[in-house]
Coordinates of C-alpha atoms in Angstrom, one line a residue:
M1042 CA 9.0 9.6 19.2
A1043 CA 11.1 9.7 22.4
A1044 CA 9.7 6.4 23.5
E1045 CA 11.1 4.7 20.4
T1046 CA 14.7 5.7 21.3
Q1047 CA 14.6 4.6 24.9
M1048 CA 16.0 1.0 25.4
S1049 CA 15.8 -1.3 28.3
S1050 CA 18.9 -2.9 29.7
E1051 CA 18.3 -6.1 27.8
Q1052 CA 17.9 -4.1 24.5
E1053 CA 21.0 -2.1 25.2
E1054 CA 22.9 -5.4 25.8
L1055 CA 21.5 -6.8 22.6
A1056 CA 22.6 -3.6 20.7
V1057 CA 26.2 -3.9 22.1
R1058 CA 26.3 -7.6 21.1
A1059 CA 25.0 -6.7 17.6
R1060 CA 27.6 -4.1 17.1
Q1061 CA 30.3 -6.5 18.2
A1062 CA 29.0 -9.2 15.9
V1063 CA 28.9 -6.8 12.9
A1064 CA 32.4 -5.7 13.6
E1065 CA 33.6 -9.3 13.8
A1066 CA 31.8 -10.2 10.7
A1067 CA 33.3 -7.3 8.8
R1068 CA 36.8 -8.3 10.1
Q1069 CA 36.3 -11.8 8.9
L1070 CA 35.2 -10.6 5.5
V1071 CA 38.2 -8.4 5.2
L1072 CA 40.6 -11.2 6.2
R1073 CA 39.1 -13.6 3.6
A1074 CA 39.1 -11.0 0.8
P1075 CA 41.9 -11.1 -1.8
V1076 CA 44.8 -8.7 -1.0
P1077 CA 45.9 -6.9 -4.1
D1078 CA 49.6 -6.0 -4.4
A1079 CA 50.5 -7.5 -1.1
G1080 CA 54.2 -6.7 -1.6
T1081 CA 53.6 -2.9 -2.2
Q1082 CA 52.0 -2.0 1.1
G1083 CA 53.1 1.4 2.3
P1084 CA 52.2 4.3 4.6
D1085 CA 48.6 4.4 3.2
E1086 CA 47.9 0.9 4.6
P1087 CA 45.7 2.0 7.5
R1088 CA 43.5 4.0 5.1
K1089 CA 43.3 0.9 2.9
D1090 CA 42.3 -1.2 5.9
A1091 CA 39.5 1.3 6.8
L1092 CA 38.2 1.3 3.3
A1093 CA 38.3 -2.5 3.2
S1094 CA 36.2 -2.5 6.5
L1095 CA 33.8 0.0 5.0
R1096 CA 33.4 -2.1 1.9
A1097 CA 32.7 -5.2 4.1
L1098 CA 30.2 -3.2 6.2
A1099 CA 28.4 -2.1 3.0
Y1100 CA 27.9 -5.7 2.0
L1101 CA 26.8 -6.6 5.5
S1102 CA 24.3 -3.7 5.4
R1103 CA 22.7 -4.9 2.2
A1104 CA 22.6 -8.5 3.5
V1105 CA 20.8 -7.3 6.6
E1106 CA 18.2 -5.4 4.5
E1107 CA 17.6 -8.5 2.5
C1108 CA 17.3 -10.7 5.5
A1109 CA 15.1 -8.2 7.3
A1110 CA 12.7 -8.0 4.3
L1111 CA 12.5 -11.8 4.2
A1112 CA 11.9 -12.0 8.0
A1113 CA 9.2 -9.3 7.8
R1114 CA 7.5 -11.0 4.9
T1115 CA 7.5 -14.3 6.8
A1116 CA 6.2 -12.7 9.9
A1117 CA 3.4 -11.0 7.9
Q1118 CA 2.5 -14.4 6.3
E1119 CA 2.1 -15.7 9.9
G1120 CA -0.3 -13.0 10.7
A1121 CA 1.8 -10.1 12.1
G1122 CA 0.7 -6.6 11.4
Y1123 CA 2.6 -3.4 11.1
P1124 CA 2.5 -2.7 14.9
Q1125 CA 4.2 -6.0 15.6
L1126 CA 6.7 -5.5 12.7
G1127 CA 7.5 -2.0 14.0
R1128 CA 8.1 -3.2 17.5
A1129 CA 10.4 -5.9 16.3
W1130 CA 12.4 -3.5 14.1
G1131 CA 12.5 -0.8 16.7
V1132 CA 10.3 1.8 14.8
S1133 CA 6.7 2.9 14.8
R1134 CA 3.9 1.2 13.0
Q1135 CA 4.1 3.9 10.3
G1136 CA 7.9 3.4 10.1
A1137 CA 7.4 -0.3 9.4
R1138 CA 4.8 0.6 6.8
K1139 CA 7.2 2.9 5.0
R1140 CA 9.9 0.3 5.0
W1141 CA 7.7 -2.6 3.8
P1142 CA 4.7 -1.0 2.1
G1143 CA 1.8 -3.4 1.4
L1144 CA 3.4 -6.3 3.2
V1145 CA 0.4 -7.2 5.4
F1146 CA -1.5 -8.3 2.3
T1147 CA 0.8 -11.3 1.9
S1148 CA -0.4 -12.8 5.2
R1149 CA -1.9 -16.4 5.4
P1150 CA -4.6 -15.9 6.6
A1151 CA -4.7 -12.2 5.8
S1152 CA -4.2 -10.1 8.9
R1153 CA -7.0 -7.9 7.7
P1154 CA -9.3 -10.2 5.7
L1155 CA -11.4 -8.3 3.2
P1156 CA -15.1 -9.2 3.0
H1157 CA -16.2 -10.8 -0.3
H1158 CA -18.5 -8.6 -2.4
Q1159 CA -21.3 -11.2 -2.5
T1160 CA -21.7 -11.6 1.2
R1161 CA -24.5 -9.1 1.7
S1162 CA -28.0 -10.3 2.6
S1163 CA -31.1 -8.4 3.7
L1164 CA -31.1 -10.4 7.0
M1165 CA -27.5 -9.5 7.8
N1166 CA -28.1 -5.9 6.9
G1167 CA -30.7 -5.7 9.6
L1168 CA -28.3 -7.0 12.2
V1169 CA -24.9 -5.5 11.4
P1170 CA -23.6 -2.4 9.8
R1171 CA -23.7 -2.6 6.0
T1172 CA -20.4 -3.6 4.3
Y1173 CA -19.5 -0.8 1.8
T1174 CA -17.8 -1.8 -1.4
V1175 CA -15.2 0.0 -3.4
L1176 CA -14.1 -0.7 -6.9
L1177 CA -10.4 0.4 -7.3
V1178 CA -9.4 1.0 -10.9
E1179 CA -5.6 1.2 -10.6
D1180 CA -2.8 -0.4 -12.6
D1181 CA 0.0 0.5 -10.2
M1182 CA 0.3 -2.4 -7.8
A1183 CA 2.2 -0.5 -5.2
D1184 CA -0.4 2.4 -5.1
A1185 CA -3.2 -0.2 -5.1
M1186 CA -1.9 -1.9 -2.1
L1187 CA -1.4 1.4 -0.2
I1188 CA -5.0 2.4 -1.1
E1189 CA -6.4 -0.9 0.1
E1190 CA -4.3 -0.6 3.3
A1191 CA -5.6 2.9 3.9
L1192 CA -9.2 1.8 3.5
T1193 CA -9.0 -1.3 5.7
E1194 CA -7.0 0.5 8.4
H1195 CA -9.8 3.1 8.7
G1196 CA -11.6 0.8 11.1
M1197 CA -14.6 -0.3 9.1
A1198 CA -15.1 -3.4 7.0
R1199 CA -14.7 -2.6 3.4
G1200 CA -15.3 -4.8 0.4
I1201 CA -12.6 -4.0 -2.1
Q1202 CA -12.4 -5.1 -5.7
R1203 CA -9.6 -4.1 -8.1
A1204 CA -9.4 -3.7 -11.8
D1205 CA -6.2 -3.1 -13.7
D1206 CA -7.7 -0.9 -16.4
G1207 CA -11.0 0.4 -17.8
V1208 CA -11.8 -2.7 -19.8
A1209 CA -11.6 -4.9 -16.7
A1210 CA -13.6 -2.4 -14.7
L1211 CA -16.4 -2.4 -17.3
E1212 CA -16.5 -6.1 -17.4
Y1213 CA -16.8 -6.2 -13.6
L1214 CA -19.5 -3.5 -13.5
R1215 CA -21.6 -5.0 -16.2
D1216 CA -21.4 -8.5 -14.9
P1217 CA -25.0 -9.4 -13.7
H1218 CA -23.6 -11.6 -10.9
T1219 CA -21.6 -8.8 -9.2
D1220 CA -23.0 -6.1 -6.8
R1221 CA -22.8 -2.5 -7.8
P1222 CA -20.0 -0.8 -5.8
D1223 CA -20.8 2.2 -3.5
L1224 CA -17.7 4.1 -4.8
I1225 CA -15.3 3.9 -7.7
V1226 CA -11.7 5.2 -7.1
L1227 CA -10.2 5.8 -10.6
D1228 CA -6.7 6.4 -11.8
L1229 CA -6.3 8.2 -15.1
N1230 CA -3.3 6.7 -16.7
M1231 CA -3.8 3.0 -17.5
P1232 CA -3.4 0.6 -20.5
R1233 CA -6.1 -0.5 -22.9
M1234 CA -8.9 1.9 -21.7
N1235 CA -7.6 4.7 -19.5
G1236 CA -9.5 6.5 -16.8
R1237 CA -10.7 9.4 -18.9
E1238 CA -12.3 7.0 -21.4
L1239 CA -13.8 4.9 -18.6
L1240 CA -15.2 8.0 -16.8
N1241 CA -16.9 9.1 -20.1
V1242 CA -18.5 5.6 -20.6
L1243 CA -19.7 5.3 -17.0
K1244 CA -21.3 8.7 -16.8
N1245 CA -23.2 8.1 -20.0
D1246 CA -24.4 4.7 -18.9
S1247 CA -27.9 5.0 -17.3
D1248 CA -27.3 1.9 -15.1
L1249 CA -23.9 3.0 -13.8
S1250 CA -23.9 6.8 -13.9
G1251 CA -25.1 7.2 -10.4
I1252 CA -22.1 5.5 -8.8
P1253 CA -19.8 8.2 -7.2
I1254 CA -16.4 8.3 -8.9
V1255 CA -13.3 9.8 -7.4
V1256 CA -10.4 10.4 -9.7
L1257 CA -7.2 9.7 -7.7
T1258 CA -4.2 10.4 -9.9
T1259 CA -0.7 11.8 -10.0
S1260 CA -1.7 14.4 -12.6
A1261 CA -2.3 18.0 -11.4
A1262 CA -2.7 19.3 -15.0
P1263 CA -5.5 21.9 -15.2
D1264 CA -6.8 20.2 -18.5
D1265 CA -7.1 16.8 -16.7
I1266 CA -8.9 18.4 -13.8
E1267 CA -11.3 20.4 -16.0
D1268 CA -12.0 17.4 -18.2
A1269 CA -12.8 15.1 -15.3
Y1270 CA -15.3 17.5 -13.8
R1271 CA -16.8 18.2 -17.3
Q1272 CA -17.4 14.5 -17.5
H1273 CA -19.1 14.6 -14.1
A1274 CA -16.5 13.1 -11.8
N1275 CA -17.6 13.5 -8.2
A1276 CA -14.2 14.5 -7.0
Y1277 CA -10.7 15.0 -8.4
V1278 CA -7.8 14.2 -6.0
T1279 CA -4.1 14.4 -6.8
K1280 CA -2.0 11.7 -5.1
P1281 CA 0.3 13.2 -2.6
V1282 CA 4.0 12.3 -2.8
N1283 CA 4.4 11.9 1.0
L1284 CA 3.3 8.4 2.2
D1285 CA 1.5 9.6 5.3
D1286 CA -0.3 12.3 3.3
F1287 CA -1.2 9.7 0.7
M1288 CA -2.8 7.4 3.4
Q1289 CA -4.6 10.3 5.0
T1290 CA -6.0 11.5 1.7
V1291 CA -7.4 8.1 0.8
Q1292 CA -9.0 7.9 4.3
S1293 CA -10.5 11.3 3.8
I1294 CA -12.1 10.1 0.6
D1295 CA -13.4 7.1 2.5
S1296 CA -14.7 9.2 5.4
F1297 CA -16.8 11.4 3.1
F1298 CA -18.2 9.1 0.5
L1299 CA -18.7 6.0 2.6
D1300 CA -19.2 7.3 6.1
T1301 CA -20.7 10.8 5.7
A1302 CA -22.5 10.9 2.3
T1303 CA -25.6 8.8 1.8
T1304 CA -24.9 5.9 -0.6
L1305 CA -27.0 4.6 -3.4
P1306 CA -29.7 2.1 -2.4
P1307 CA -29.0 -1.4 -3.6
R1308 CA -30.5 -2.5 -6.9
P1309 CA -33.0 -5.4 -6.9
G1310 CA -30.9 -8.6 -6.8
D1311 CA -27.9 -7.0 -5.2
E1312 CA -28.8 -8.4 -1.8
G1313 CA -29.2 -12.0 -1.2

């Protein structure tokens, strides 16, 4: 962390110039603001001036945040990742990720392109490591982007498909033109068909019951945990509140089910 606070002479000069520019911008905003009751100025005027400057600085701060978000989004669209965004903003990669979660998935082309689920072939499997596939059943877009980021940051190619609810997940899984995923990561609370209902359907389907299912949800209710295991969920994980813990938890799921555990063999027709 100490390395992040150390600045070169050029950076120090830029910081001084930035403070001067902000102070001047605030002064200009104050000068151009309407002056209420100009004829009643009294001994409290210095305090009023300071409050006016503080108000102007607040607007400048919000404008900087908006401009920074726009610049970060544009940089990501041009292929910048979190390490580059962090260096530009003067924070770590994780600091940039916390400030702009899921931003790298807006890139054109994607800074971490995800392999398509139909790109497997028996020839390629003999030459390169197998591409594992995950079906993420999650209706929260922010959580979904963080989970995708955690999986792709783990260092191995992952094919990731997402369904917004249980109905969409079933349509995907029962489509004869799609490959069976190696892992299903399932939220509980979703519209139409929720995770509890989907888990029950999948574990009673002879064609799909063997796919490992990890319930990843905000609920820590004992009834939800007991019910999930009763319906043969392979694991039940509560989403951590802390962002770093959240990312590490997803990567731990990935490490076990896709790197350590032996995955199901492909069905006839899944390859090729």
